[in-house]
Amino acid sequence: MCGIVGYIGNNDSKEILLKGLEKLEYRGYDSAGIAVANGEGVHVFKEKGRIAELRKAVDADVFAATGIGHTRWATHGVPSRENSHPHQSQSGRLTLVHNGVIENYDILKREYLQNVPFKSETDTEVIVQLVELFVNEGNTVEEAFRRTLSLLHGSYALALIDDKDPDTIYVAKNKSPLLVGLGKEFNVVASDAMAMLQVTNEYVELMDKEMVIVTKEKVTIKNLDGEIVDRGSYIAELDASDIEKGTYPHYMLKEIDEQPLVMRKIIQNYQGGEGALEIDSDIVAAMKQADRIYIIAAGTSYHAGLVGKQFIERMAKLPVEVHISSEFGYNMPLLSEKPLFIFISQSGETADSRQVLVQVKEMGHPALTITNVPGSTLSREADFTLLLHAGPEIAVASTKAYTAQLAVLAILAEVTAKSRGFDVEFDLVKELGIVASAMESLTDSKEAFEDIAREYLTVTRNCFFIGRGIDFYVGLEGALKLKEISYIQAEGFAGGELKHGTIALIEEGTPVIALATQDYVNLSIRGNVKEVAARGAYPCIISMKGLETDGDRFVLPEVHHLLTPLISVIPLQLISYYAALHRDCDVDKPRNLAKSVTVE
Ligand code: M6R
């Protein structure tokens, strides 16, 4: 979702900004723009569509050592050149980029800016017009910016430049992510470290309701009262090659292939000296103290939570509820006496989940975040963090983060079980090793999944995924994967629920992908397949070795029955990938979607 970059130094900023924006493309966007200042004016270049379009619009002859850039994911106003950022104040003196949503922009507009002609439909333009209004009242830009910030309700990451002072970028944040990167005789601003890894790996975190004055020599953080805040920097442990596609045509395919490696990394990272799985003793204590776990997450992470509930309940015998984060806030269940909240989020920035975390912390409950991004908002604000160690996930469709989430949840369940005095009847380290090898054999079988995609999904307008027990949860994830990147309407259903309504949707040739990895429901799910086939469906059964029957389309290598979701999802990821590819869809950047959903 919207991304911000900024550069101030001695070099021409245009290429640095454009390269930075390209690194933020994965977040999802529909227009992009940059504004550069050089003392002779501010030059704004913006275009609807991809950064490639913006590149064409940028005047190569302008040299400017200060600049800000933005990728926009439309919220207020359609994707268009007019609504894309940067936005300028009425006189053109101030130029601003914004990530987030200003909830009271209409009130502010009516209260302060009745006489100002607006050029866009965005909430953002209100901010830059307000700053100019306060400057015109005699304030410095810093004072005017601070006064404006104190009026804003909602989420924002902002970068502002002043035509009259090209040696400063004003930055602020609330709820939306933003970092300042440090260099020698230059400094940068970025929504995430990946964007500016090209010039620095040293960053300073910003907290909500802080503003920063960035010059090429200095970074000064202040709170909204104008008091200076001291904060050290950190080195972003990212390798530039982690965020390159290499020889892969798409990040999604690369990330699917990385899953066996991620499994091994997770085992390494969570294995103690004696070889047993270990997690931070404070987390173990919190799990031990809890009488009920509440898992909060969105999208794929929510689907991981559904499987995680099975792990924790079956291994550690601790009751778990799983909630969609956007629903939880106003639909809160009656909480137990000693709840522990677990937030699952690849990005650690999902605004819906963050809003629940804020609520939960206000209520005084402990919270653990399971995330792929150290230092992310959900990680910083929770009491505890467990990392996924999956490496940057760039494709909008989450793949390796899902299986990493499952592995970390399994480890959490196992360690908790032992701490609660329950025996776990299998060796999880060994079983995760078997999972890693099984994953490898699946990623080596791409042709089989490409064939399934071609045969079942080339012309269809819909597709159903069915399963029972944990296979149902994996089916939900398979359906999400397929719909988000191929735009085929795909839904996951519990096998037994079909006859209660969904079966009415089955027509001649409707593809139904059925998972059969669990012995105790193998016959029942096959019965459901027969029901849909009798009504014209075109079934594709993916079964587990040992449970297969004639006619199954693919047989998965055997893994422990509780861990099957870690491997049964891989065919579904690959089938979705090839379906999207065959339909000429933009696999890594599907329409309307953002990687990191930073608005509620
Ligand atoms: O970063 P998060 O895990 O919190 O993101 C949650 C969802 O937005 C995310 O899983 C989304 O559903 C993916 N596009 C699914 O592939």
XYZ file of C-alpha atoms and ligand atoms in Angstrom:
616
model
C 0.000 0.000 0.000
C 1.274 3.558 -0.698
C 5.025 3.894 -0.400
C 7.211 6.890 0.349
C 10.835 7.649 -0.434
C 12.926 10.770 0.029
C 16.546 11.777 -0.595
C 18.594 14.790 0.430
C 22.297 14.986 -0.358
C 24.694 16.031 -3.100
C 23.719 13.705 -5.925
C 20.847 13.990 -8.335
C 17.851 12.612 -6.460
C 15.679 11.546 -9.406
C 17.205 8.141 -10.126
C 17.563 7.321 -6.416
C 13.895 8.111 -5.888
C 12.740 6.157 -8.937
C 14.825 3.127 -7.966
C 13.455 3.389 -4.427
C 9.896 3.498 -5.736
C 10.575 0.442 -7.870
C 11.573 -1.416 -4.707
C 8.249 -0.404 -3.168
C 6.237 -1.598 -6.175
C 5.553 -4.892 -4.428
C 3.382 -3.088 -1.884
C 0.766 -2.427 -4.561
C -0.026 0.919 -6.223
C -1.901 2.491 -9.072
C 0.021 5.717 -9.684
C 3.376 7.194 -8.809
C 5.149 10.516 -8.617
C 8.241 12.390 -7.514
C 8.956 16.027 -6.659
C 12.502 17.390 -6.714
C 13.797 20.718 -5.448
C 17.001 22.519 -6.399
C 16.579 26.119 -5.268
C 15.243 27.101 -8.649
C 11.831 25.619 -8.028
C 10.133 22.336 -7.259
C 9.564 20.032 -10.229
C 6.709 17.571 -9.899
C 6.410 14.539 -12.159
C 3.533 12.122 -11.696
C 1.598 9.577 -13.724
C -1.207 7.093 -13.366
C -0.033 3.500 -13.769
C 3.362 1.923 -13.379
C 6.668 3.525 -12.484
C 7.795 2.806 -16.034
C 5.233 5.453 -17.100
C 6.546 7.891 -14.511
C 10.102 7.353 -15.745
C 9.041 8.471 -19.203
C 7.517 11.639 -17.762
C 10.569 12.684 -15.713
C 12.664 15.439 -17.272
C 16.210 14.059 -17.309
C 17.719 17.539 -17.595
C 16.576 18.725 -14.181
C 19.285 18.286 -11.524
C 18.017 18.363 -7.949
C 19.692 16.964 -4.829
C 16.490 16.944 -2.760
C 13.385 14.984 -3.577
C 10.422 12.982 -2.359
C 8.551 10.194 -4.125
C 5.371 8.207 -3.729
C 3.459 5.193 -4.974
C -0.284 5.638 -4.438
C -2.885 2.977 -3.732
C -6.125 4.892 -4.180
C -8.348 5.471 -1.166
C -9.848 8.953 -1.634
C -10.460 9.509 -5.327
C -9.926 7.259 -8.328
C -6.448 6.390 -9.569
C -5.569 9.365 -11.804
C -2.776 11.815 -12.441
C -4.619 14.550 -10.493
C -5.082 12.359 -7.427
C -1.575 10.944 -7.473
C 1.073 12.368 -5.171
C 2.997 14.628 -4.656
C 0.369 17.291 -3.954
C 1.152 20.986 -3.776
C -0.159 23.886 -1.763
C -2.115 26.621 -3.489
C 0.943 28.776 -4.170
C 3.078 25.772 -5.128
C 5.550 26.555 -2.348
C 4.962 23.327 -0.385
C 4.908 19.809 -1.808
C 3.820 16.705 0.090
C 3.529 12.933 -0.160
C 1.309 10.962 2.217
C 0.646 7.351 3.100
C -2.442 6.619 5.234
C -5.929 8.001 5.672
C -6.914 11.318 7.279
C -10.302 10.591 8.818
C -11.244 14.216 9.555
C -10.055 15.725 6.259
C -13.542 16.889 5.304
C -14.088 18.639 8.641
C -10.673 20.334 8.347
C -11.452 21.406 4.823
C -14.735 23.012 5.877
C -13.291 24.573 9.014
C -10.039 26.020 7.647
C -9.908 25.856 3.887
C -13.268 27.052 2.505
C -11.587 29.480 0.139
C -8.862 27.195 -1.131
C -9.417 25.666 -4.580
C -8.567 21.956 -4.489
C -7.018 20.177 -7.425
C -7.611 16.582 -6.271
C -10.184 14.488 -4.423
C -7.599 13.275 -1.915
C -7.503 13.656 1.834
C -3.792 14.428 1.416
C -4.264 17.779 -0.266
C -5.905 19.083 2.908
C -2.624 18.540 4.772
C -0.433 20.532 2.416
C -3.003 23.342 2.147
C -3.222 23.535 5.938
C 0.556 23.830 6.278
C 0.547 26.705 3.804
C -2.351 28.376 5.595
C -0.401 28.313 8.857
C 2.780 29.513 7.118
C 0.789 32.427 5.687
C -0.295 33.236 9.244
C 3.360 33.862 10.113
C 4.603 30.457 11.284
C 7.794 28.819 10.114
C 7.273 25.703 7.990
C 8.276 23.543 10.954
C 5.743 25.256 13.233
C 3.041 25.129 10.573
C 3.732 21.444 9.942
C 3.568 20.663 13.655
C 0.339 22.620 14.057
C -1.161 20.741 11.116
C -0.123 17.383 12.588
C -1.864 18.228 15.834
C -5.147 18.590 13.898
C -4.972 15.326 11.960
C -6.996 12.266 12.977
C -6.062 9.045 11.283
C -2.962 7.452 9.909
C -0.133 9.149 8.105
C 3.437 8.912 6.966
C 4.394 12.257 5.440
C 7.310 13.889 3.662
C 7.150 17.596 2.842
C 9.488 19.895 0.940
C 9.562 23.673 0.762
C 10.437 25.481 -2.445
C 12.097 28.228 -0.399
C 14.308 25.830 1.561
C 15.427 22.911 -0.625
C 17.875 21.813 2.075
C 15.250 20.280 4.336
C 12.705 17.455 4.191
C 10.041 17.494 6.914
C 8.819 14.055 7.880
C 6.162 12.770 10.266
C 4.327 9.565 11.068
C 1.348 8.180 12.914
C 0.308 4.527 12.546
C 1.767 4.248 9.003
C 5.330 2.961 8.728
C 8.230 5.319 7.945
C 11.993 5.168 8.498
C 14.844 7.618 8.090
C 18.028 6.192 6.579
C 21.457 7.602 7.358
C 24.330 8.169 4.941
C 27.541 10.166 4.583
C 26.517 13.641 3.440
C 23.048 12.420 2.592
C 19.996 11.090 4.356
C 16.943 9.292 3.076
C 13.344 8.574 3.978
C 11.538 5.317 3.179
C 8.413 3.350 4.000
C 10.610 0.332 4.348
C 14.324 -0.274 4.445
C 14.279 -2.291 1.216
C 13.535 0.833 -0.802
C 16.755 2.582 0.111
C 19.051 -0.386 0.586
C 20.640 0.827 -2.658
C 22.261 3.692 -0.693
C 22.250 2.737 2.996
C 21.475 -0.041 5.454
C 21.556 2.196 8.542
C 18.138 3.340 9.714
C 16.406 5.184 12.524
C 12.931 4.055 13.548
C 10.238 6.668 13.955
C 7.473 6.413 16.508
C 3.904 7.597 16.162
C 3.336 11.323 16.543
C 6.926 12.225 15.895
C 8.195 14.621 13.274
C 11.682 14.707 11.838
C 13.695 17.465 10.248
C 16.008 15.877 7.728
C 18.916 17.719 6.108
C 21.851 16.138 4.327
C 23.984 16.416 7.465
C 21.496 15.887 10.228
C 18.356 14.083 11.332
C 16.451 15.733 14.192
C 13.511 13.854 15.697
C 10.980 15.880 17.687
C 7.713 15.104 19.413
C 4.637 17.160 18.675
C 5.564 19.572 21.503
C 8.757 20.369 19.638
C 11.015 18.578 22.135
C 14.016 16.756 20.692
C 13.940 12.960 20.966
C 17.225 10.999 21.008
C 17.237 7.678 19.234
C 20.029 5.461 17.973
C 20.166 3.834 14.572
C 20.166 0.159 13.618
C 21.536 -1.818 10.716
C 18.868 -3.425 8.546
C 19.921 -7.078 8.240
C 18.878 -7.310 4.634
C 20.920 -8.504 1.751
C 20.267 -6.636 -1.495
C 20.155 -10.040 -3.258
C 17.243 -11.131 -1.002
C 15.075 -8.616 -2.735
C 16.142 -9.405 -6.296
C 14.287 -11.861 -8.527
C 17.502 -13.346 -9.858
C 16.736 -15.682 -12.739
C 13.100 -16.143 -11.736
C 10.359 -14.629 -13.894
C 8.353 -13.698 -10.795
C 8.960 -13.172 -7.090
C 6.059 -15.488 -6.323
C 7.762 -18.442 -7.993
C 11.058 -17.635 -6.277
C 9.322 -17.433 -2.910
C 7.468 -20.725 -3.461
C 10.818 -22.357 -4.235
C 12.426 -20.868 -1.126
C 10.092 -22.739 1.219
C 12.311 -25.783 1.912
C 15.189 -23.439 2.735
C 12.977 -21.362 5.018
C 11.941 -24.537 6.886
C 15.587 -25.355 7.502
C 16.326 -21.816 8.625
C 13.445 -21.927 11.076
C 14.660 -25.201 12.537
C 18.168 -23.725 12.898
C 16.922 -20.546 14.506
C 14.661 -22.254 17.019
C 16.933 -25.157 17.914
C 18.842 -24.810 21.167
C 22.301 -26.179 21.987
C 20.924 -29.595 22.969
C 19.032 -29.920 19.705
C 15.610 -29.353 21.270
C 13.312 -26.596 20.049
C 13.457 -23.502 22.223
C 11.692 -20.182 22.424
C 12.194 -17.190 24.682
C 11.404 -18.185 28.278
C 9.173 -15.098 28.727
C 6.998 -16.313 25.867
C 6.840 -19.796 27.361
C 5.822 -18.259 30.695
C 3.120 -16.151 29.012
C 1.753 -19.216 27.182
C 1.798 -21.160 30.456
C -0.078 -18.464 32.314
C -2.760 -18.015 29.670
C -6.098 -19.776 30.034
C -7.055 -19.046 26.396
C -5.240 -17.875 23.287
C -6.776 -15.342 20.903
C -5.189 -15.352 17.474
C -5.741 -12.141 15.496
C -4.800 -11.894 11.821
C -5.935 -11.091 8.288
C -5.898 -12.880 4.926
C -3.317 -15.619 4.607
C -2.101 -15.012 8.146
C -5.655 -15.655 9.373
C -5.628 -18.947 7.484
C -2.336 -19.819 9.178
C -4.012 -18.987 12.490
C -6.778 -21.536 11.805
C -4.173 -24.266 11.405
C -2.178 -22.880 14.347
C -5.255 -23.343 16.546
C -5.167 -27.079 15.738
C -1.468 -27.250 16.619
C -1.864 -25.479 19.948
C -5.057 -27.238 20.981
C -3.894 -30.701 19.991
C -0.347 -30.464 21.296
C -0.578 -28.058 24.231
C -4.264 -28.650 25.127
C -4.817 -24.917 25.420
C -8.060 -23.465 23.978
C -7.599 -21.096 21.048
C -9.931 -18.723 19.233
C -8.997 -17.297 15.836
C -10.369 -13.934 14.762
C -10.221 -11.789 11.643
C -8.585 -8.586 12.815
C -10.902 -6.174 10.986
C -13.903 -7.759 12.756
C -12.491 -8.136 16.232
C -12.553 -4.490 17.302
C -16.305 -4.077 17.235
C -17.220 -7.712 17.627
C -15.093 -8.616 20.603
C -15.963 -11.962 22.203
C -16.225 -12.325 25.949
C -12.613 -12.699 26.976
C -11.340 -15.320 29.383
C -9.685 -14.312 32.657
C -6.121 -14.689 31.443
C -6.065 -14.216 27.699
C -2.911 -14.113 25.612
C -3.211 -12.475 22.207
C -1.162 -13.739 19.284
C -0.915 -11.453 16.260
C 0.164 -13.194 13.070
C 1.364 -10.866 10.329
C 3.931 -11.321 7.599
C 4.530 -7.583 7.289
C 3.926 -6.642 10.904
C 2.242 -3.506 9.564
C -1.351 -4.561 8.882
C -3.475 -1.685 10.171
C -6.504 -3.878 11.004
C -4.362 -6.055 13.267
C -2.551 -3.102 14.740
C -5.806 -1.482 15.751
C -6.665 -4.622 17.763
C -3.207 -4.656 19.323
C -3.657 -1.059 20.518
C -7.035 -2.007 22.023
C -5.657 -5.123 23.690
C -2.725 -3.231 25.190
C -5.112 -0.594 26.546
C -7.005 -3.418 28.228
C -3.730 -4.578 29.784
C -3.519 -7.998 28.094
C -0.225 -9.556 26.983
C 0.460 -9.826 23.257
C 2.840 -11.854 21.101
C 3.497 -11.002 17.454
C 4.572 -13.642 14.955
C 6.040 -11.728 12.039
C 8.566 -11.822 9.247
C 9.742 -8.254 9.805
C 11.863 -7.475 12.859
C 11.212 -3.953 14.126
C 7.818 -3.762 12.413
C 5.019 -1.914 14.184
C 3.262 -5.049 15.452
C 6.573 -6.416 16.672
C 7.561 -3.216 18.467
C 4.224 -2.729 20.121
C 3.614 -6.284 21.334
C 5.259 -7.645 24.483
C 6.934 -10.500 22.628
C 7.938 -11.386 19.086
C 8.616 -14.642 17.271
C 10.279 -14.181 13.900
C 9.508 -16.181 10.781
C 13.026 -16.018 9.290
C 11.497 -16.315 5.811
C 13.461 -13.462 4.238
C 11.678 -10.601 2.453
C 8.427 -11.637 0.811
C 7.862 -9.358 -2.154
C 5.050 -10.941 -4.192
C 1.647 -9.704 -3.061
C 0.462 -13.309 -2.803
C 1.873 -14.669 0.419
C 3.473 -18.105 0.089
C 6.640 -18.715 2.085
C 5.360 -16.577 4.948
C 2.316 -18.883 5.299
C 4.373 -22.063 5.642
C 6.837 -20.235 7.909
C 3.924 -19.109 10.097
C 2.734 -22.718 10.326
C 6.202 -23.953 11.261
C 6.648 -21.289 13.962
C 3.158 -21.973 15.323
C 3.976 -25.687 15.460
C 7.172 -24.905 17.374
C 5.280 -22.631 19.765
C 2.700 -25.388 20.299
C 5.359 -28.030 20.915
C 7.363 -25.952 23.390
C 4.165 -24.888 25.176
C 2.966 -28.493 25.352
C 6.200 -29.572 27.008
C 6.121 -26.650 29.439
C 2.575 -27.632 30.406
C 3.684 -31.188 31.061
C 2.179 -32.804 27.956
C 4.100 -35.319 25.869
C 4.342 -34.589 22.172
C 4.247 -37.976 20.533
C 6.566 -37.030 17.667
C 9.918 -35.351 17.147
C 9.040 -31.992 15.594
C 12.592 -31.207 14.469
C 12.716 -34.478 12.560
C 9.204 -34.025 11.161
C 9.935 -30.466 9.981
C 13.037 -31.841 8.269
C 10.798 -34.369 6.475
C 8.468 -31.486 5.552
C 11.415 -29.564 4.031
C 12.345 -32.550 1.853
C 8.707 -33.096 0.837
C 8.499 -29.422 -0.106
C 11.532 -29.862 -2.315
C 9.993 -32.770 -4.156
C 6.840 -30.676 -4.721
C 8.670 -27.619 -5.998
C 10.518 -30.012 -8.324
C 7.168 -31.197 -9.717
C 6.099 -27.874 -11.216
C 5.093 -29.417 -14.551
C 2.380 -31.476 -12.878
C 0.852 -28.367 -11.348
C 1.203 -26.363 -14.525
C -0.717 -29.152 -16.302
C -3.484 -29.046 -13.688
C -3.733 -25.260 -14.040
C -3.917 -25.535 -17.827
C -6.478 -28.327 -17.787
C -8.790 -27.043 -15.066
C -8.396 -23.301 -14.948
C -7.678 -21.882 -18.388
C -11.259 -21.010 -19.279
C -13.270 -21.409 -16.097
C -14.871 -18.459 -14.329
C -14.882 -20.137 -10.919
C -13.241 -22.884 -8.891
C -14.019 -24.468 -5.533
C -11.650 -25.942 -2.982
C -12.982 -28.503 -0.545
C -11.569 -30.339 2.415
C -12.420 -31.476 5.913
C -10.591 -30.607 9.143
C -7.261 -28.944 8.477
C -7.662 -29.631 4.743
C -10.607 -27.204 4.799
C -8.344 -24.464 6.185
C -5.735 -25.129 3.501
C -8.533 -25.010 0.923
C -9.410 -21.508 2.135
C -5.816 -20.476 1.562
C -5.764 -22.155 -1.876
C -8.902 -20.258 -2.859
C -7.466 -16.936 -1.667
C -4.267 -17.563 -3.628
C -6.125 -18.408 -6.807
C -8.602 -15.534 -6.681
C -6.114 -12.833 -5.786
C -3.716 -13.474 -8.630
C -5.813 -15.072 -11.402
C -9.130 -13.242 -10.724
C -10.968 -16.563 -11.015
C -13.742 -16.539 -8.470
C -12.497 -19.172 -6.041
C -13.944 -20.234 -2.689
C -12.978 -22.766 -0.075
C -15.651 -24.905 1.582
C -15.878 -27.534 4.266
C -16.718 -30.764 2.430
C -19.716 -31.491 4.629
C -21.158 -28.020 4.173
C -21.544 -28.273 0.387
C -24.967 -29.870 0.493
C -26.240 -27.027 2.676
C -26.147 -24.556 -0.176
C -22.917 -24.350 -2.104
C -23.606 -27.397 -4.213
C -26.181 -25.273 -6.063
C -23.238 -23.489 -7.683
C -21.866 -26.635 -9.281
C -22.369 -26.690 -13.043
C -21.085 -28.845 -15.857
C -17.301 -28.613 -15.772
C -16.929 -26.565 -12.538
C -13.440 -27.335 -11.206
C -13.456 -28.643 -7.636
C -10.063 -29.167 -6.044
C -10.333 -31.560 -3.106
C -7.676 -32.182 -0.480
C -7.545 -35.623 1.108
C -4.626 -35.710 3.540
C -6.356 -36.930 6.695
C -7.139 -40.563 7.318
C -10.116 -39.878 9.603
C -11.996 -37.903 6.939
C -10.627 -39.557 3.811
C -13.800 -41.485 3.010
C -16.088 -38.547 3.806
C -14.246 -36.079 1.555
C -14.236 -38.621 -1.244
C -18.004 -38.948 -0.733
C -18.274 -35.165 -1.186
C -16.240 -35.386 -4.370
C -18.710 -37.978 -5.694
C -21.625 -35.652 -4.844
C -20.175 -32.768 -6.863
C -19.042 -35.032 -9.703
C -22.593 -36.403 -9.965
C -23.700 -32.815 -10.612
C -21.210 -32.194 -13.384
C -18.182 -30.900 -11.464
C -14.680 -31.628 -12.737
C -12.883 -32.847 -9.601
C -9.158 -32.782 -8.959
C -8.167 -34.791 -5.899
C -4.852 -34.108 -4.203
C -4.262 -36.830 -1.645
C -1.590 -37.925 0.805
C 0.581 -40.959 0.197
C -1.056 -43.915 1.892
C -4.558 -42.475 1.418
C -4.594 -42.334 -2.373
C -7.031 -44.122 -4.649
C -7.160 -44.578 -8.412
C -7.892 -41.395 -10.267
C -6.314 -39.029 -7.711
C -4.667 -36.260 -9.666
C -1.628 -35.822 -7.430
C -0.289 -37.758 -4.454
C 1.663 -35.763 -1.877
C 4.744 -37.225 -0.194
C 3.942 -38.439 3.292
C 4.542 -36.142 6.268
C 3.201 -36.204 9.842
C -0.608 -35.938 9.680
C -0.669 -32.719 11.740
C 1.860 -31.022 9.458
C 0.180 -31.756 6.113
C -0.898 -28.096 5.603
C 2.781 -27.199 5.233
C 2.988 -29.261 2.088
C -0.580 -29.536 0.760
C -0.589 -25.777 0.234
C 2.332 -25.923 -2.217
C 0.379 -27.518 -5.103
C -2.320 -24.896 -4.524
C 0.251 -22.082 -4.641
C 1.760 -23.464 -7.848
C -1.611 -24.146 -9.487
C -2.621 -20.539 -8.702
C 0.675 -19.239 -10.056
C 0.314 -21.076 -13.375
C -3.385 -20.243 -13.672
C -2.517 -16.549 -13.344
C 0.359 -16.922 -15.782
C -1.800 -18.676 -18.393
C -4.339 -15.896 -18.078
C -1.675 -13.227 -18.585
C -2.219 -11.731 -15.151
C 0.367 -9.633 -13.361
C 1.358 -12.403 -10.935
C 3.412 -10.359 -8.472
C 1.268 -7.234 -8.510
C -2.358 -8.269 -8.838
C -4.892 -5.532 -9.508
C -6.357 -3.569 -6.592
C -4.151 -5.302 -4.034
C -1.375 -4.109 -1.770
C 1.287 -6.204 -0.076
C 1.205 -4.302 3.150
C -2.301 -3.130 4.040
C -1.631 -0.079 6.151
C -5.139 1.402 6.137
C -8.049 0.068 8.195
O 1.229 -8.781 6.429
P 0.049 -9.566 6.898
O 0.328 -10.998 7.056
O -0.590 -8.995 8.146
O -1.022 -9.419 5.730
C -2.309 -9.936 5.852
C -2.989 -10.008 4.508
O -3.122 -8.740 3.953
C -2.218 -10.905 3.527
O -2.031 -12.183 4.032
C -2.988 -11.004 2.189
O -4.174 -11.712 2.378
C -2.110 -11.660 1.120
N -2.186 -10.915 -0.094
C -2.515 -13.045 0.806
O -1.735 -13.613 -0.192
